[in-house]
PDB file of C-alpha atoms in Angstrom:
ATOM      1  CA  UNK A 263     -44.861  -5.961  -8.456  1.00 54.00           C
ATOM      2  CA  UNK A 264     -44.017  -5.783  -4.872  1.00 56.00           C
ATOM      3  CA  UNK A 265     -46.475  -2.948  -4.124  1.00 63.00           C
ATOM      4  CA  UNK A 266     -49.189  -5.380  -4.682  1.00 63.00           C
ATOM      5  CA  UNK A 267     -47.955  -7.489  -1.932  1.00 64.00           C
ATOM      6  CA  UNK A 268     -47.129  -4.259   0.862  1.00 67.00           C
ATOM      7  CA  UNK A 269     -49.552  -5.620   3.370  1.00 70.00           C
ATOM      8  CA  UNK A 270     -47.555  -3.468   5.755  1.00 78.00           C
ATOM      9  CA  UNK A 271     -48.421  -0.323   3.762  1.00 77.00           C
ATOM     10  CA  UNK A 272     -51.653  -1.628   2.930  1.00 78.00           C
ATOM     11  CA  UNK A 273     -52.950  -1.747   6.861  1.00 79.00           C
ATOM     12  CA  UNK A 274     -51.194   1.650   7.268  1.00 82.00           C
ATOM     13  CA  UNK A 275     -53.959   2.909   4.521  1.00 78.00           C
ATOM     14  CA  UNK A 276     -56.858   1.417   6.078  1.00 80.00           C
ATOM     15  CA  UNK A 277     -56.679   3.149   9.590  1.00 81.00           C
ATOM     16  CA  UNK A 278     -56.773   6.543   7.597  1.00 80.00           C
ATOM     17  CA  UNK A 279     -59.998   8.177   7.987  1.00 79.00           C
ATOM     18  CA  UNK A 280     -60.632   8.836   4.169  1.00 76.00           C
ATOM     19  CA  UNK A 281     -59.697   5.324   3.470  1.00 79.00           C
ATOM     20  CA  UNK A 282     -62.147   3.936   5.968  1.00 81.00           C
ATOM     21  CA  UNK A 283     -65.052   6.589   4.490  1.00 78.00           C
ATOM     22  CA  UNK A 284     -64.041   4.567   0.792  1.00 78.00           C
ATOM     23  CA  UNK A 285     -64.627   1.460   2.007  1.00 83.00           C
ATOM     24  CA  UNK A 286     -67.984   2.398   3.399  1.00 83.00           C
ATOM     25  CA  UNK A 287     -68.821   3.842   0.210  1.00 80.00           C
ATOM     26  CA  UNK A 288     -67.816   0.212  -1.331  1.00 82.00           C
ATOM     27  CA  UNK A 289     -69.966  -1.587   1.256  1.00 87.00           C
ATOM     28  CA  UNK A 290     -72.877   0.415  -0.065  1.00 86.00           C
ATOM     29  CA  UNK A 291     -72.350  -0.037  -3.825  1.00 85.00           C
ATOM     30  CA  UNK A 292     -72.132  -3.480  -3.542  1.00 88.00           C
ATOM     31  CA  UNK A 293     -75.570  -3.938  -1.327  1.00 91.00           C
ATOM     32  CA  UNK A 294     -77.275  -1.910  -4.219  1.00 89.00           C
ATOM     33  CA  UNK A 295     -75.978  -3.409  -6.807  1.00 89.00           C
ATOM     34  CA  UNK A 296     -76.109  -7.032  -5.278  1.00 91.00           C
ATOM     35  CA  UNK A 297     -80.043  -6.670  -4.418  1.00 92.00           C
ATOM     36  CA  UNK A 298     -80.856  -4.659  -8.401  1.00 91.00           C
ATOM     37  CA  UNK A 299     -78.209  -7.135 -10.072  1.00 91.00           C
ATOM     38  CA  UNK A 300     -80.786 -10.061 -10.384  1.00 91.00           C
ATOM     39  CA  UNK A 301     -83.329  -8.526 -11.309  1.00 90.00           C
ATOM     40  CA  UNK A 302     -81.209  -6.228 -14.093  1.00 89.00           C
ATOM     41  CA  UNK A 303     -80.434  -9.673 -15.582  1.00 89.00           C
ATOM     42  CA  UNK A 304     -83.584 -11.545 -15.648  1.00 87.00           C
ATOM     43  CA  UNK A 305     -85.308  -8.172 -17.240  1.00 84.00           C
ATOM     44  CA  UNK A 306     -82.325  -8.229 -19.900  1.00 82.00           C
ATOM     45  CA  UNK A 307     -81.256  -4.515 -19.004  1.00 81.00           C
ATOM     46  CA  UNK A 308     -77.250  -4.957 -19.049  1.00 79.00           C
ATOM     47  CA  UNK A 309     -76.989  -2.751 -22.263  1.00 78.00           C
ATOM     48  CA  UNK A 310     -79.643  -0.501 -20.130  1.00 77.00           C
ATOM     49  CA  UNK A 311     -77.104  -0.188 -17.346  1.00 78.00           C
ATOM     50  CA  UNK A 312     -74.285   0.697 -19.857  1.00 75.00           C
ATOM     51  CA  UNK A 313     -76.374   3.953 -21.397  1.00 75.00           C
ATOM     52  CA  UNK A 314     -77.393   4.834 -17.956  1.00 79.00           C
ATOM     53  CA  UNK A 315     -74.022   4.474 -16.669  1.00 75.00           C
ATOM     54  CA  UNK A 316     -72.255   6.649 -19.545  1.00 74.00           C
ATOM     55  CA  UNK A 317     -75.127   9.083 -19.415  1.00 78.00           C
ATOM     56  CA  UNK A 318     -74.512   9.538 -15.214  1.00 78.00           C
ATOM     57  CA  UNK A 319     -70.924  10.132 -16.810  1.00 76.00           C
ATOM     58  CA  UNK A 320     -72.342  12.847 -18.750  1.00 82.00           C
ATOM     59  CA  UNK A 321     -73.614  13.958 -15.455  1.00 82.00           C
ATOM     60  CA  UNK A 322     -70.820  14.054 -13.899  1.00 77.00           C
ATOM     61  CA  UNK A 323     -69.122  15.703 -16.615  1.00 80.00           C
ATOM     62  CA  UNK A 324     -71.711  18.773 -16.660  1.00 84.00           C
ATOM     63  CA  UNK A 325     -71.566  19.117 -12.577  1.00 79.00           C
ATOM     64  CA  UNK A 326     -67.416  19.414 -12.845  1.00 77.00           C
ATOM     65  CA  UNK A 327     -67.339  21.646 -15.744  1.00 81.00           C
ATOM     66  CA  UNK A 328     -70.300  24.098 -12.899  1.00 83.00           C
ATOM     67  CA  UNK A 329     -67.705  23.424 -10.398  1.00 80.00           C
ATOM     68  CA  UNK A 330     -70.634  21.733  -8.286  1.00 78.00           C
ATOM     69  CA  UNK A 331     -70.926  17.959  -6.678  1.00 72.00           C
ATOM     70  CA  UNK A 332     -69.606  15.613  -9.201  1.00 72.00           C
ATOM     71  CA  UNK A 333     -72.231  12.982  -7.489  1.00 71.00           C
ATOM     72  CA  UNK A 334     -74.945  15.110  -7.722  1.00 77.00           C
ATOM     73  CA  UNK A 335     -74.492  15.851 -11.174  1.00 80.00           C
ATOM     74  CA  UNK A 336     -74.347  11.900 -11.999  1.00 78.00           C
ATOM     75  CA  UNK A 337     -77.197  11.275 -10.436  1.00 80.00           C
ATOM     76  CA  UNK A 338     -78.991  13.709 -12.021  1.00 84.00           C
ATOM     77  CA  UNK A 339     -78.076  13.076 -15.636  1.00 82.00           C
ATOM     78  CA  UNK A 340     -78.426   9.158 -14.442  1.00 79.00           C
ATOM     79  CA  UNK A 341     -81.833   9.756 -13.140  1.00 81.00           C
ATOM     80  CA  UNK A 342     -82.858  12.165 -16.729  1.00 82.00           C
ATOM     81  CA  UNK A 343     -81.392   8.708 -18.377  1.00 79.00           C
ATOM     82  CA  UNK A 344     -83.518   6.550 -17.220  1.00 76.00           C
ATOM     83  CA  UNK A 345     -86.552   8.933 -18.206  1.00 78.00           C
ATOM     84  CA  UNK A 346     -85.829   9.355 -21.474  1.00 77.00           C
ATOM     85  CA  UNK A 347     -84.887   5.512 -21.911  1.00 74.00           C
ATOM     86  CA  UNK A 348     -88.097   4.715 -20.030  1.00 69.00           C
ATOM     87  CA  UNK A 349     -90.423   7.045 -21.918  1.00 69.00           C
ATOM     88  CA  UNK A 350     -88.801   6.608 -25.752  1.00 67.00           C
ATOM     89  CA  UNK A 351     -88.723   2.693 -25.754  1.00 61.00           C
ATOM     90  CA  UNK A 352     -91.655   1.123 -24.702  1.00 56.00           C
ATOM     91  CA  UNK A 353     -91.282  -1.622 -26.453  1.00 57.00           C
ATOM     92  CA  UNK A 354     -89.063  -4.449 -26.252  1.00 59.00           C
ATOM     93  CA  UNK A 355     -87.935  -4.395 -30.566  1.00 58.00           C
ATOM     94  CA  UNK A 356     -86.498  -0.811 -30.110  1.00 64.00           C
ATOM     95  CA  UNK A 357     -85.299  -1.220 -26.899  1.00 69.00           C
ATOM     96  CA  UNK A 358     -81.890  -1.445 -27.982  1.00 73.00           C
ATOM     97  CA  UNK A 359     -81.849   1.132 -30.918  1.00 79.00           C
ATOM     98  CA  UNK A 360     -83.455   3.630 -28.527  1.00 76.00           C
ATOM     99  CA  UNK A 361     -80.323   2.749 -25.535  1.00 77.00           C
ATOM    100  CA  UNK A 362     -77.657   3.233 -28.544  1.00 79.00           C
ATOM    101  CA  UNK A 363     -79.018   6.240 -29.950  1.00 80.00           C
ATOM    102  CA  UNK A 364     -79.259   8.265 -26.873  1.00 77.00           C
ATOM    103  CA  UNK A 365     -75.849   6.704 -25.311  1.00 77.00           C
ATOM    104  CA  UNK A 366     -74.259   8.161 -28.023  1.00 81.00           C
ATOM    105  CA  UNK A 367     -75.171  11.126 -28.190  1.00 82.00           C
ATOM    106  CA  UNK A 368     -74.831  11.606 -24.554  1.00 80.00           C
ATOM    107  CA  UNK A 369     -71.505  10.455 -24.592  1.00 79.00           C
ATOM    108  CA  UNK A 370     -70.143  12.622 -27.081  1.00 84.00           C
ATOM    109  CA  UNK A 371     -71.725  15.647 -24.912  1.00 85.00           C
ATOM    110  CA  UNK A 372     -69.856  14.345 -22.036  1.00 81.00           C
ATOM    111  CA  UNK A 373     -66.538  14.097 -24.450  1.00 79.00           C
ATOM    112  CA  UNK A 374     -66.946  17.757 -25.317  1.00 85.00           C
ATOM    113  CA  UNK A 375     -67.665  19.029 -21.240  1.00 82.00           C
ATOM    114  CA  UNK A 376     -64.677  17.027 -20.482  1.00 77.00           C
ATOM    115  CA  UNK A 377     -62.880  19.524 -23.230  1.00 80.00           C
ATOM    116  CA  UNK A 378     -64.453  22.246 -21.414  1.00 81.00           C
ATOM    117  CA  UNK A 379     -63.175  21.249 -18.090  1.00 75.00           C
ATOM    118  CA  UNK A 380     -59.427  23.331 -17.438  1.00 75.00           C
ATOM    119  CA  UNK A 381     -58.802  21.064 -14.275  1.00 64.00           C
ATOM    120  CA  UNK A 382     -56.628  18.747 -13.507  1.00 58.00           C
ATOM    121  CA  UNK A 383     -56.625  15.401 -15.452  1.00 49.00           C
ATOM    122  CA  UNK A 384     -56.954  13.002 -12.861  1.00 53.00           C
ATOM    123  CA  UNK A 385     -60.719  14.689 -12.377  1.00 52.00           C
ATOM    124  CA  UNK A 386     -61.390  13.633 -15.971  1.00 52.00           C
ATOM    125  CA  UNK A 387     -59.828  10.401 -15.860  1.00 55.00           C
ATOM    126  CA  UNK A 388     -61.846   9.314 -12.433  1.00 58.00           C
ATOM    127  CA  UNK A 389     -65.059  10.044 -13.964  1.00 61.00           C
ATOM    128  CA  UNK A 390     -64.384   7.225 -16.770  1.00 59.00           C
ATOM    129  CA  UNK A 391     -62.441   4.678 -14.154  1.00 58.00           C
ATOM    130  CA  UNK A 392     -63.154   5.458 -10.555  1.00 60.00           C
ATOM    131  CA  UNK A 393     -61.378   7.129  -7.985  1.00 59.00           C
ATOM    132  CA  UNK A 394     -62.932   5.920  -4.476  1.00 57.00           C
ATOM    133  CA  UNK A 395     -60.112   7.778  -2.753  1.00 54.00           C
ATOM    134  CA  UNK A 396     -61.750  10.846  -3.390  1.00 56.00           C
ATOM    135  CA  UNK A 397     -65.106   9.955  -1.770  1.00 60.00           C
ATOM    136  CA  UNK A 398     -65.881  12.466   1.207  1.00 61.00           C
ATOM    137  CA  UNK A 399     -67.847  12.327   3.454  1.00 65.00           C
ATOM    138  CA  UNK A 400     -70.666  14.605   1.963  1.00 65.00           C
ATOM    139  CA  UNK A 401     -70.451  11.902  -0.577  1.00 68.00           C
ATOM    140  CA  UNK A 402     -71.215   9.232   2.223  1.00 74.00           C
ATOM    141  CA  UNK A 403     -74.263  11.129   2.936  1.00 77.00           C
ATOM    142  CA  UNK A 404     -75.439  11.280  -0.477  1.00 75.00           C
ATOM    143  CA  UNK A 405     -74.846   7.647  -1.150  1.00 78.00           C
ATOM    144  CA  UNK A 406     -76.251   6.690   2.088  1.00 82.00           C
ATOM    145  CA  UNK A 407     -79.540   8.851   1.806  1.00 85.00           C
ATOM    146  CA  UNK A 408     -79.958   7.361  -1.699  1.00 83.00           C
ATOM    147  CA  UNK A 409     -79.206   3.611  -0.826  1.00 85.00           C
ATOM    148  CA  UNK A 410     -81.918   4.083   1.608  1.00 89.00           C
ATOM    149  CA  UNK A 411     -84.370   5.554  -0.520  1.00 90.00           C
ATOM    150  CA  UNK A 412     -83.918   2.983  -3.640  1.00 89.00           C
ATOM    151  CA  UNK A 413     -84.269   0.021  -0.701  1.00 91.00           C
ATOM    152  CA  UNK A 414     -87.261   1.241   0.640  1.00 93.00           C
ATOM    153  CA  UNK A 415     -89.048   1.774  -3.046  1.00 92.00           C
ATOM    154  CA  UNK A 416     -87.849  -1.403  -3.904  1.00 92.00           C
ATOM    155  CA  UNK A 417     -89.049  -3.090  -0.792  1.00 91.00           C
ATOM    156  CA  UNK A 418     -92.576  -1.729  -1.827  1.00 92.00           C
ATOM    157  CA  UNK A 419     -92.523  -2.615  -5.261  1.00 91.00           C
ATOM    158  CA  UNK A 420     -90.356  -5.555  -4.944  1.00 90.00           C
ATOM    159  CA  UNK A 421     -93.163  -8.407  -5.402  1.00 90.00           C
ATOM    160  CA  UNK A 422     -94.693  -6.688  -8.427  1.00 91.00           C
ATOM    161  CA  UNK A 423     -91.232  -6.092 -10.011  1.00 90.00           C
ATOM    162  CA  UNK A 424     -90.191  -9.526  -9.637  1.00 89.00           C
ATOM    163  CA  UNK A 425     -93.258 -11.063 -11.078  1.00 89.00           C
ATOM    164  CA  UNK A 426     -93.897  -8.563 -14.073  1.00 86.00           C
ATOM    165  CA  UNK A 427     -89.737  -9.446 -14.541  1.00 84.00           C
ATOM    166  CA  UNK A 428     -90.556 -13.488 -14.727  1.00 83.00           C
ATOM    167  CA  UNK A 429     -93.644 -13.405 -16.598  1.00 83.00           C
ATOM    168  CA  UNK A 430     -94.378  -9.824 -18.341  1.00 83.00           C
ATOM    169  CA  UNK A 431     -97.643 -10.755 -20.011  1.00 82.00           C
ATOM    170  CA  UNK A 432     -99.169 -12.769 -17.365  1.00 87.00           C
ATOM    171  CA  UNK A 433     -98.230  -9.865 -15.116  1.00 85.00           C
ATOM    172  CA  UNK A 434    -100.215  -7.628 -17.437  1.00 85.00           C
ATOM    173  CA  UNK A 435    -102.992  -9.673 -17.409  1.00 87.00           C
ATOM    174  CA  UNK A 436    -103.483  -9.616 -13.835  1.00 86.00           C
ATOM    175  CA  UNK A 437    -103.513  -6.077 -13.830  1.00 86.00           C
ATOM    176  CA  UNK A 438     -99.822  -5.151 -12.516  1.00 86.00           C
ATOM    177  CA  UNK A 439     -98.476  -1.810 -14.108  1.00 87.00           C
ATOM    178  CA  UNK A 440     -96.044  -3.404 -16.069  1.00 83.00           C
ATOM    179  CA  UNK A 441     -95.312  -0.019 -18.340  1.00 80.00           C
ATOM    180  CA  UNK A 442     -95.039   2.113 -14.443  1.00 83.00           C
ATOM    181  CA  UNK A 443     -92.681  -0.578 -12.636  1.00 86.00           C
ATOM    182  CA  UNK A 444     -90.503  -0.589 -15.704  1.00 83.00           C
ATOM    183  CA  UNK A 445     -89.951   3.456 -15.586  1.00 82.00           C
ATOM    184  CA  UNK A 446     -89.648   3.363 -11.433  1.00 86.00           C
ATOM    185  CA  UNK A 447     -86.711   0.526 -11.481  1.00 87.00           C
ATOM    186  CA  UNK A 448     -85.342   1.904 -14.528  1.00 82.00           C
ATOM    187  CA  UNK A 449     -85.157   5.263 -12.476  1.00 84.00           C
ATOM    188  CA  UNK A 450     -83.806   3.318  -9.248  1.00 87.00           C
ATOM    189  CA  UNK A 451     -81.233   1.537 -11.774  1.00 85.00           C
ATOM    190  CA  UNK A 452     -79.724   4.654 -12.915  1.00 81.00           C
ATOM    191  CA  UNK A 453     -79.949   6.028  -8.918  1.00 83.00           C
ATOM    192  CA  UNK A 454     -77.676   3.402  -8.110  1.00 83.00           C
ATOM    193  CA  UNK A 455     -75.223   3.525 -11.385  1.00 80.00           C
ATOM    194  CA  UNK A 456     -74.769   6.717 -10.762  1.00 77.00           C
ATOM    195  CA  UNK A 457     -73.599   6.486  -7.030  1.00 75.00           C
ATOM    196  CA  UNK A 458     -70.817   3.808  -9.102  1.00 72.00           C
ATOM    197  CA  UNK A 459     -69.466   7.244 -10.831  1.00 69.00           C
ATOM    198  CA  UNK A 460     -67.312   8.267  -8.150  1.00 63.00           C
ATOM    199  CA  UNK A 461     -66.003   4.455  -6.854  1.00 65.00           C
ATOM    200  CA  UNK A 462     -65.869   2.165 -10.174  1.00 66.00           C
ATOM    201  CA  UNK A 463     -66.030   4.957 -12.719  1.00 67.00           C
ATOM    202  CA  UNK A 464     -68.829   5.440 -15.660  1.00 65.00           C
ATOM    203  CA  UNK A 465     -67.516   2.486 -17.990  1.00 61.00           C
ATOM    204  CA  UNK A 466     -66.769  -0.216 -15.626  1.00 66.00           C
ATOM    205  CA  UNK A 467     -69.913   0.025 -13.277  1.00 75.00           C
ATOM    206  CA  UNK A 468     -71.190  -2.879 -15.096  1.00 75.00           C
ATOM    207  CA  UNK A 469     -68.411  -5.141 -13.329  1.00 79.00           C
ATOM    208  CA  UNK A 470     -70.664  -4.289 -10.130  1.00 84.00           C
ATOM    209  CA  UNK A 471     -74.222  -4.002 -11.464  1.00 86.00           C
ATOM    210  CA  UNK A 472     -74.399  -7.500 -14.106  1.00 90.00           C
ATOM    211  CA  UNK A 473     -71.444  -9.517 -13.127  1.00 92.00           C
ATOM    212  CA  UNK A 474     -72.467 -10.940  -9.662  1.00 93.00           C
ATOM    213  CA  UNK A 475     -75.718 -11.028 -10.448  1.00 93.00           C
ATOM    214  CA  UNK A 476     -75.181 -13.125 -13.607  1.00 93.00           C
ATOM    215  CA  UNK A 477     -72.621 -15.538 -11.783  1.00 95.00           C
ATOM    216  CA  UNK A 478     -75.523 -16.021  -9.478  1.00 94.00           C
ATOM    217  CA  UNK A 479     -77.864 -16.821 -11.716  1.00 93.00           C
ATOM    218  CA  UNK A 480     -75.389 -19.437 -12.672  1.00 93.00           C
ATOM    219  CA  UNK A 481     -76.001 -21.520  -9.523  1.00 93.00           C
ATOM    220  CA  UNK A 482     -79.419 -21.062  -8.943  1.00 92.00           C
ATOM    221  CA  UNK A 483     -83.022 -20.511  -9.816  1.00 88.00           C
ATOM    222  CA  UNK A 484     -83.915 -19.343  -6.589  1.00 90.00           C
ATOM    223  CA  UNK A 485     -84.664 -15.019  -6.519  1.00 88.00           C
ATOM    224  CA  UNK A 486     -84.541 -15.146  -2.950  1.00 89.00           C
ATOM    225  CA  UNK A 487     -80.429 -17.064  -2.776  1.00 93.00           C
ATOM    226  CA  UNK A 488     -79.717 -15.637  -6.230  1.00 93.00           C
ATOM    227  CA  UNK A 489     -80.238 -12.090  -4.553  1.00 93.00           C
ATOM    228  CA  UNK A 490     -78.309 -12.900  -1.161  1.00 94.00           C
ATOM    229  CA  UNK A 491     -74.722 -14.545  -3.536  1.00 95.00           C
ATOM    230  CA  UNK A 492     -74.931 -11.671  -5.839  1.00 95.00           C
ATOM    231  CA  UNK A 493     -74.925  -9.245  -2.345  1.00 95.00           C
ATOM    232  CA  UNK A 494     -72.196 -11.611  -1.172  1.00 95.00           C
ATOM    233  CA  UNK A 495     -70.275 -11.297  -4.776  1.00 96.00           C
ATOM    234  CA  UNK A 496     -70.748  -7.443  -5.340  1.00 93.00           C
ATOM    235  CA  UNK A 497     -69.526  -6.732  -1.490  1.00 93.00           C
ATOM    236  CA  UNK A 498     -66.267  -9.093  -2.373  1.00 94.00           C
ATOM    237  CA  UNK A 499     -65.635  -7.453  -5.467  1.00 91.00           C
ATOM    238  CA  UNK A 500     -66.063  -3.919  -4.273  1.00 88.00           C
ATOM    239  CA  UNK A 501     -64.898  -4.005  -0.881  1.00 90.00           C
ATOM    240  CA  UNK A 502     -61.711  -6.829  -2.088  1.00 90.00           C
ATOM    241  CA  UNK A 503     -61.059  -5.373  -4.648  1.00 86.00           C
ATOM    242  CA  UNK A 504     -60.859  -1.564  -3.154  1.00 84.00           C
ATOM    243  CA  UNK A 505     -58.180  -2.964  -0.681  1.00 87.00           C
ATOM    244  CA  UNK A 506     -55.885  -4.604  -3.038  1.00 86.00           C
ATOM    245  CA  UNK A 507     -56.080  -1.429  -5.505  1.00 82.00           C
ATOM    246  CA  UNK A 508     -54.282   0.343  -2.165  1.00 81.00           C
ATOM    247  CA  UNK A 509     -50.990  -0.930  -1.904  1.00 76.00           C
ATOM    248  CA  UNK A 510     -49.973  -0.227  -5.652  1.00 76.00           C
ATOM    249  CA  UNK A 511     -52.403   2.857  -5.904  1.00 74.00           C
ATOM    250  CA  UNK A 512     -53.631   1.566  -8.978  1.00 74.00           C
ATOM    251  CA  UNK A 513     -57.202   2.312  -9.949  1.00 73.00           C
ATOM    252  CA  UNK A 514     -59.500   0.555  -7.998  1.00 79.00           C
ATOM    253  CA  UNK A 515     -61.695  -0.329 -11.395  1.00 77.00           C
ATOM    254  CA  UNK A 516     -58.997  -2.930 -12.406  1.00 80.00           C
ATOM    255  CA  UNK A 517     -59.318  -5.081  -9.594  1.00 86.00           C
ATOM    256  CA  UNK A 518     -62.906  -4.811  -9.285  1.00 86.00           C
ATOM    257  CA  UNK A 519     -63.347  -6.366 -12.609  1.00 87.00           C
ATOM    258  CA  UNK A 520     -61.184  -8.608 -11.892  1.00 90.00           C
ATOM    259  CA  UNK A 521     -62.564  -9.976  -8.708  1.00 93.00           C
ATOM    260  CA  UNK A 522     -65.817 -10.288 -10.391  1.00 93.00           C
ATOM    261  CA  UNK A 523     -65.033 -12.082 -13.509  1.00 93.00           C
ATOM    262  CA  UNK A 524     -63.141 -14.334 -11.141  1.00 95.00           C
ATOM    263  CA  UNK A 525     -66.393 -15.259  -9.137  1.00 96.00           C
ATOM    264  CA  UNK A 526     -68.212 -15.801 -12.568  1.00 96.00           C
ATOM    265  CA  UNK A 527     -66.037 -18.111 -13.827  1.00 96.00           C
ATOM    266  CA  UNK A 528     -66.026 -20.584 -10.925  1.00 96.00           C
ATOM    267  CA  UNK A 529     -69.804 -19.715 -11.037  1.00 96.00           C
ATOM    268  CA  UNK A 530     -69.870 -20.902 -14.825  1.00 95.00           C
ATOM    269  CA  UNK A 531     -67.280 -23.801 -14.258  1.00 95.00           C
ATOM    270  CA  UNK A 532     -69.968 -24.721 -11.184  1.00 93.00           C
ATOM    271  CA  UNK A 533     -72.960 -24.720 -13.573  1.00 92.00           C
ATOM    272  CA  UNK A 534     -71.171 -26.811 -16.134  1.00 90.00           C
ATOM    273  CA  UNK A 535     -70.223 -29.410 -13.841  1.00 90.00           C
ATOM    274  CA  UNK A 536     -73.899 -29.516 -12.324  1.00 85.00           C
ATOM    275  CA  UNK A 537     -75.222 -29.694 -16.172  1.00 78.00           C
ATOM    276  CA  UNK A 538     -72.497 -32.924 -17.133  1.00 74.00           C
ATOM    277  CA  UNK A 539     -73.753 -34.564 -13.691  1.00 73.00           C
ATOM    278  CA  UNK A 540     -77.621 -34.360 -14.444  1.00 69.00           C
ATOM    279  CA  UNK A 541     -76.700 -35.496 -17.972  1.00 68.00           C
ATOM    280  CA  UNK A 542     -74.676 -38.476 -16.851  1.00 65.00           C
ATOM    281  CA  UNK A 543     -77.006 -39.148 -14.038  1.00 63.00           C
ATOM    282  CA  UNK A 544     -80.364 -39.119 -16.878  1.00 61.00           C
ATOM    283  CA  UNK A 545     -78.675 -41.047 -19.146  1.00 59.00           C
ATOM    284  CA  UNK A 546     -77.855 -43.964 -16.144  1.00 56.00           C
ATOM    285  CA  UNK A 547     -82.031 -43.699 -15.266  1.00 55.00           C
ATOM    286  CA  UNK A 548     -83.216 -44.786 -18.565  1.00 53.00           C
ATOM    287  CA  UNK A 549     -84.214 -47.901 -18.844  1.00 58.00           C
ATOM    288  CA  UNK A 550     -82.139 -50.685 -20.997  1.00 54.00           C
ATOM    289  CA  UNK A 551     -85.281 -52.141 -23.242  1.00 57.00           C
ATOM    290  CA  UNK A 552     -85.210 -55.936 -23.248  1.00 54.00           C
ATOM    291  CA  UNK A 553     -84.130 -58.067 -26.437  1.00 53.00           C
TER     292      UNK A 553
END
């Protein structure tokens, strides 16, 4: 227990240079996911992020077993994810059935490259729970080159995303490609879940991509402040929790999770409070009729 609390070894780590290229690599997970968070959760795609996330995995699985870019190989089976998801369930009753059917199967081909693999273990093992230590800096360009290019998409589509997201048929009624935008994010989704491969791992990248986002939408109805605290709440979780895995060396995933279940339950404890208050406070405005 008294690695966690090395702060002397822990400032030692953070002036190395492969530490410092880590963190960066945190700083940009955590935009992405903070800014696509909110709008993952008001479209209902958390079990979307899930199969996209353990089909990156596959990925990642395929591009280690080639002996190529681990990222690269995420983002392509990440990217091929989203495709398939987008193009097999168009509509909303087999949404699900469609996610679980190809999840599975693309797990269990990721399972069996893993068996393929003769490396080392720890290879295998950071594909499923992170290993941000390993981040270099050709993976800094990659992540970099892709943040950019999912932020500038989404700045075009962003208006016509968020509205087809609040108010599908209405959207469709007015003419906005609600079928197109759905296929684009869902690509852009799977973009950024795979870039979580290589920092939280494939089956914790959900403590990045839903959690802040849903502990924002917790405390307000706003878009515009729900996507700025779930920036805020992604950037604590993934840069916080990236320094405190240092000290102990433990995988980074753990306190991730941690951090961000942490910020949703003082979210949640914040929205209950607000609920009791605007009870208490309607029940003290109605009027007392006379006898």
């Amino acid at each position: 227990m008294d690695k966690f609390f090395d702060f002397e070894l822990m400032g030692r780590l953070l002036g190395l240079p492969y530490v410092q290229a880590a963190l960066v690599a945190a700083g940009i997970l955590g935009l992405l996911a903070g800014v696509l968070g909110p709008l993952i959760v008001s479209r209902n795609m958390a079990f979307a992020v899930h199969g996209t996330s353990e089909l990156s995995f596959t990925g990642g699985a395929a591009a280690l077993l080639l002996g190529i870019n681990v990222g690269h190989g995420a983002l392509a089976g990440a990217v091929i994810a989203a495709l398939v998801l987008g193009l097999l369930s168009r509509r909303s009753s087999e949404h699900d059935s469609v996610i679980g059917a190809v999840l599975s199967f693309g797990l269990g081909v990721g399972v069996l490259l893993l068996w393929f693999y003769p490396g080392r273990a720890n290879s295998k093992f950071g594909l499923l729970v992170g290993q941000i230590v390993g981040v270099d800096f050709a993976s800094i360009a990659l992540l970099s080159v892709s943040g950019i290019l999912v932020m500038l998409v989404l700045l075009v589509i962003y208006r016509p995303l968020l509205f087809s997201s609040v108010d599908p048929d209405v959207a469709k009624a007015r003419g906005v490609p609600v079928g197109g935008l759905s296929v684009v994010f869902a690509v852009l989704v799977g973009v950024a879940t795979a870039l979580g491969v290589q920092t939280v791992g494939a089956l914790l990248v959900l403590a990045l991509m839903i959690t802040p986002a849903a502990a924002a939408a917790r405390v307000t109805a706003s878009p515009l402040r729900a996507t700025v605290l779930a920036v805020v709440f992604a950037e604590a979780a993934a840069l916080g929790g990236f320094i405190l895995s240092l000290a102990p060396g433990a995988p980074v995933s753990a306190f991730v999770t941690a951090i961000s279940f942490l910020i949703y339950l003082v979210c949640w404890t914040i929205s209950r409070v607000r609920g009791r208050s605007a009870r208490g406070a309607a029940v003290v405005a109605v009027p007392v009729p006379a006898r």
